[in-house]
């Protein structure tokens, strides 16, 4: 059985990620955020940050990141349903369940989100480590976007290659098309939607990656300075932005 989506979102809106995390981690207010020692790896200086307005946490030390449900999953070693049920019990919220299992639409959406998560991480690692992203890293630094910010928001780099992501990602072609990550070109081959651009992932309120916004680097001959993902099953610009 699956939990009714409406109840999951109602629970998400009713719980504070700061309150939940503070039951496990000593936090202190730092500006608009909260900071403490990461519960997922040993450290002596606080690299774990909780952002109340985003409903998310991120560790700059080990990379642990997610929303309130992900935190409970990791800290309590449970699955998603278990995390939701635990939080609902504490919040006094009665959950409803579907009787027919997950619908085809929900299963499809889950696969699309997983494809997006894989792409976000692939592009992010290109930005952090690839020699061809050196100019992109320098551009971000000039704009005041430090390495910590790039890691926190999973900024990425799309290489100047027409199908690098499609080749290397290991994601089915139909998922690449349906997420807007790639398209079928005139040669009937998969072609990446983004090329030679700094990428800014667009997340849902619950932290799911839905789309990308891409920007060319200064000096590029591409006439389109900015490029966004197309509207898809998981991304609607009017509802998300």
XYZ file of C-alpha atoms in Angstrom:
241
model
C 0.000 0.000 0.000
C 1.027 3.604 -0.557
C 0.257 6.708 1.484
C -2.099 9.194 -0.127
C -0.062 12.047 -1.662
C -2.305 14.711 -0.130
C -1.550 13.422 3.369
C 2.188 13.407 2.689
C 2.095 17.041 1.594
C -0.146 17.998 4.535
C 2.376 16.415 6.896
C 5.288 18.128 5.166
C 3.613 21.505 5.626
C 2.865 20.873 9.289
C 6.295 19.807 10.550
C 9.389 21.955 10.966
C 12.598 20.452 9.644
C 14.489 22.384 12.339
C 12.344 20.933 15.126
C 12.728 17.426 13.728
C 16.506 17.676 13.345
C 16.919 19.255 16.795
C 15.599 16.076 18.348
C 18.841 14.448 17.175
C 21.332 17.287 16.675
C 22.219 20.344 18.766
C 21.682 23.309 16.439
C 22.464 26.990 16.749
C 21.073 29.853 14.685
C 23.531 31.300 12.159
C 21.895 34.079 10.175
C 18.810 32.643 8.493
C 20.010 29.061 8.867
C 20.816 26.601 11.635
C 24.144 24.840 12.073
C 25.467 21.851 14.006
C 27.688 18.774 13.932
C 26.661 16.335 11.234
C 24.966 13.200 12.604
C 26.016 11.178 9.567
C 29.803 11.380 9.909
C 32.377 12.185 12.584
C 33.509 15.806 12.624
C 34.847 18.401 15.053
C 33.616 21.570 13.338
C 30.002 22.152 12.351
C 29.439 21.616 8.640
C 25.779 20.564 8.881
C 23.260 23.241 7.888
C 19.464 23.283 8.092
C 17.477 25.772 5.995
C 14.036 26.279 7.479
C 12.570 28.218 4.548
C 13.623 25.501 2.106
C 12.735 22.618 4.396
C 16.101 21.005 3.706
C 19.404 20.087 5.331
C 22.886 19.796 3.825
C 26.272 18.719 5.137
C 29.251 20.406 3.501
C 31.492 17.699 4.920
C 29.971 14.438 3.715
C 27.372 15.723 1.246
C 24.333 14.351 3.095
C 21.308 16.290 1.901
C 17.536 16.059 1.773
C 14.186 17.024 3.231
C 12.570 16.133 6.565
C 11.504 12.682 5.339
C 14.980 11.888 4.036
C 16.472 12.915 7.376
C 14.276 10.481 9.301
C 14.992 7.750 6.750
C 18.742 8.171 7.237
C 18.824 8.765 10.990
C 16.350 5.983 11.840
C 17.448 3.586 9.067
C 13.933 3.208 7.720
C 12.217 3.524 4.349
C 10.130 6.425 3.084
C 6.816 5.047 4.322
C 8.320 4.364 7.739
C 9.638 7.920 7.958
C 6.267 9.392 7.011
C 4.437 7.201 9.514
C 6.852 8.109 12.304
C 6.491 11.840 11.683
C 2.717 11.566 11.317
C 2.446 9.826 14.682
C 4.406 12.591 16.399
C 2.387 15.280 14.614
C -0.930 13.622 15.397
C -1.888 13.335 11.731
C -3.978 10.406 10.539
C -2.685 8.928 7.297
C -4.755 7.393 4.531
C -3.527 4.601 2.291
C -4.325 3.566 -1.255
C -5.465 -0.032 -1.620
C -4.263 -0.776 -5.130
C -0.605 0.010 -4.667
C 1.111 2.819 -6.517
C -0.560 4.024 -9.704
C 1.215 3.825 -13.051
C 1.416 7.620 -13.073
C 3.094 7.745 -9.683
C 5.542 4.991 -10.580
C 6.392 6.809 -13.810
C 6.903 10.063 -11.947
C 9.207 8.304 -9.493
C 11.358 7.019 -12.370
C 11.525 10.490 -13.907
C 12.611 12.029 -10.609
C 15.266 9.340 -10.206
C 16.552 10.149 -13.695
C 16.704 13.826 -12.765
C 18.562 13.037 -9.538
C 21.125 11.042 -11.511
C 21.555 13.894 -13.990
C 21.892 16.525 -11.263
C 24.691 14.535 -9.640
C 26.434 13.870 -12.980
C 26.431 17.539 -13.959
C 27.415 18.530 -10.414
C 30.466 16.286 -10.400
C 31.482 17.666 -13.813
C 31.446 21.159 -12.349
C 33.457 20.180 -9.287
C 36.106 17.980 -10.884
C 36.243 18.190 -14.665
C 39.129 20.137 -16.256
C 36.770 21.466 -18.933
C 34.677 23.113 -16.177
C 37.558 25.274 -14.968
C 36.234 28.398 -16.686
C 32.777 27.702 -15.272
C 34.168 27.442 -11.735
C 36.035 30.721 -12.181
C 32.882 32.371 -13.540
C 30.885 31.292 -10.484
C 33.583 32.548 -8.125
C 33.548 35.934 -9.856
C 29.792 36.033 -9.340
C 30.250 35.412 -5.620
C 29.099 31.790 -5.766
C 31.598 29.872 -3.658
C 32.332 26.180 -3.749
C 30.154 25.689 -0.674
C 27.214 27.334 -2.424
C 27.792 25.246 -5.545
C 27.766 22.077 -3.438
C 24.746 23.116 -1.401
C 22.581 23.880 -4.428
C 24.083 21.168 -6.656
C 25.150 23.571 -9.400
C 26.448 21.806 -12.475
C 28.309 22.076 -15.747
C 27.092 20.759 -19.101
C 30.202 20.031 -21.188
C 30.627 21.265 -24.747
C 29.675 17.870 -26.151
C 26.472 17.013 -27.946
C 25.777 13.688 -26.200
C 28.176 13.266 -23.250
C 25.417 13.105 -20.665
C 23.205 10.804 -22.733
C 26.119 8.404 -23.304
C 27.451 8.277 -19.778
C 24.392 8.610 -17.558
C 23.075 5.081 -18.022
C 19.454 6.266 -18.152
C 16.911 4.924 -20.649
C 16.266 7.108 -23.692
C 12.556 7.494 -22.945
C 13.352 8.858 -19.490
C 15.885 11.299 -20.942
C 13.258 12.576 -23.375
C 10.415 12.750 -20.868
C 12.502 14.752 -18.378
C 13.719 17.137 -21.068
C 17.318 16.110 -20.441
C 17.780 15.076 -24.069
C 15.932 14.767 -27.364
C 16.079 12.682 -30.529
C 17.905 14.633 -33.239
C 17.534 14.468 -37.035
C 19.962 11.560 -37.151
C 17.655 9.634 -34.816
C 20.225 9.789 -32.020
C 19.940 11.116 -28.494
C 21.302 14.633 -28.065
C 21.770 16.474 -24.778
C 19.475 19.445 -24.205
C 22.211 21.456 -22.478
C 25.688 22.089 -23.838
C 28.493 24.360 -22.577
C 26.340 25.890 -19.853
C 26.436 26.376 -16.108
C 23.378 24.588 -14.767
C 21.149 25.620 -11.889
C 18.839 22.784 -10.793
C 15.227 23.701 -10.095
C 13.803 21.850 -7.102
C 10.291 21.316 -5.830
C 9.317 22.439 -2.326
C 10.067 18.906 -1.178
C 13.559 18.975 -2.684
C 12.925 16.897 -5.799
C 14.930 17.992 -8.857
C 12.459 18.892 -11.596
C 14.351 20.863 -14.226
C 17.415 22.973 -15.035
C 18.147 26.547 -15.850
C 21.304 26.927 -17.937
C 23.545 29.932 -18.629
C 26.293 30.316 -21.188
C 29.706 31.605 -20.148
C 30.887 35.091 -21.119
C 32.348 35.051 -24.624
C 30.103 32.272 -25.896
C 28.748 32.676 -29.426
C 25.462 30.996 -28.521
C 22.733 33.642 -29.042
C 20.583 32.177 -26.255
C 22.102 33.468 -23.011
C 19.678 31.487 -20.870
C 17.966 28.181 -21.523
C 15.469 26.324 -19.356
C 14.172 22.781 -19.383
C 10.912 22.315 -21.283
C 7.672 21.624 -19.445
C 7.404 17.937 -18.570
C 5.305 15.547 -16.522
C 7.255 16.604 -13.412
C 7.929 20.260 -14.252
C 5.499 23.089 -14.868
C 7.099 26.527 -14.868
C 3.901 28.280 -13.810
C 3.486 26.013 -10.777
C 7.138 25.743 -9.747
C 8.652 29.212 -10.207
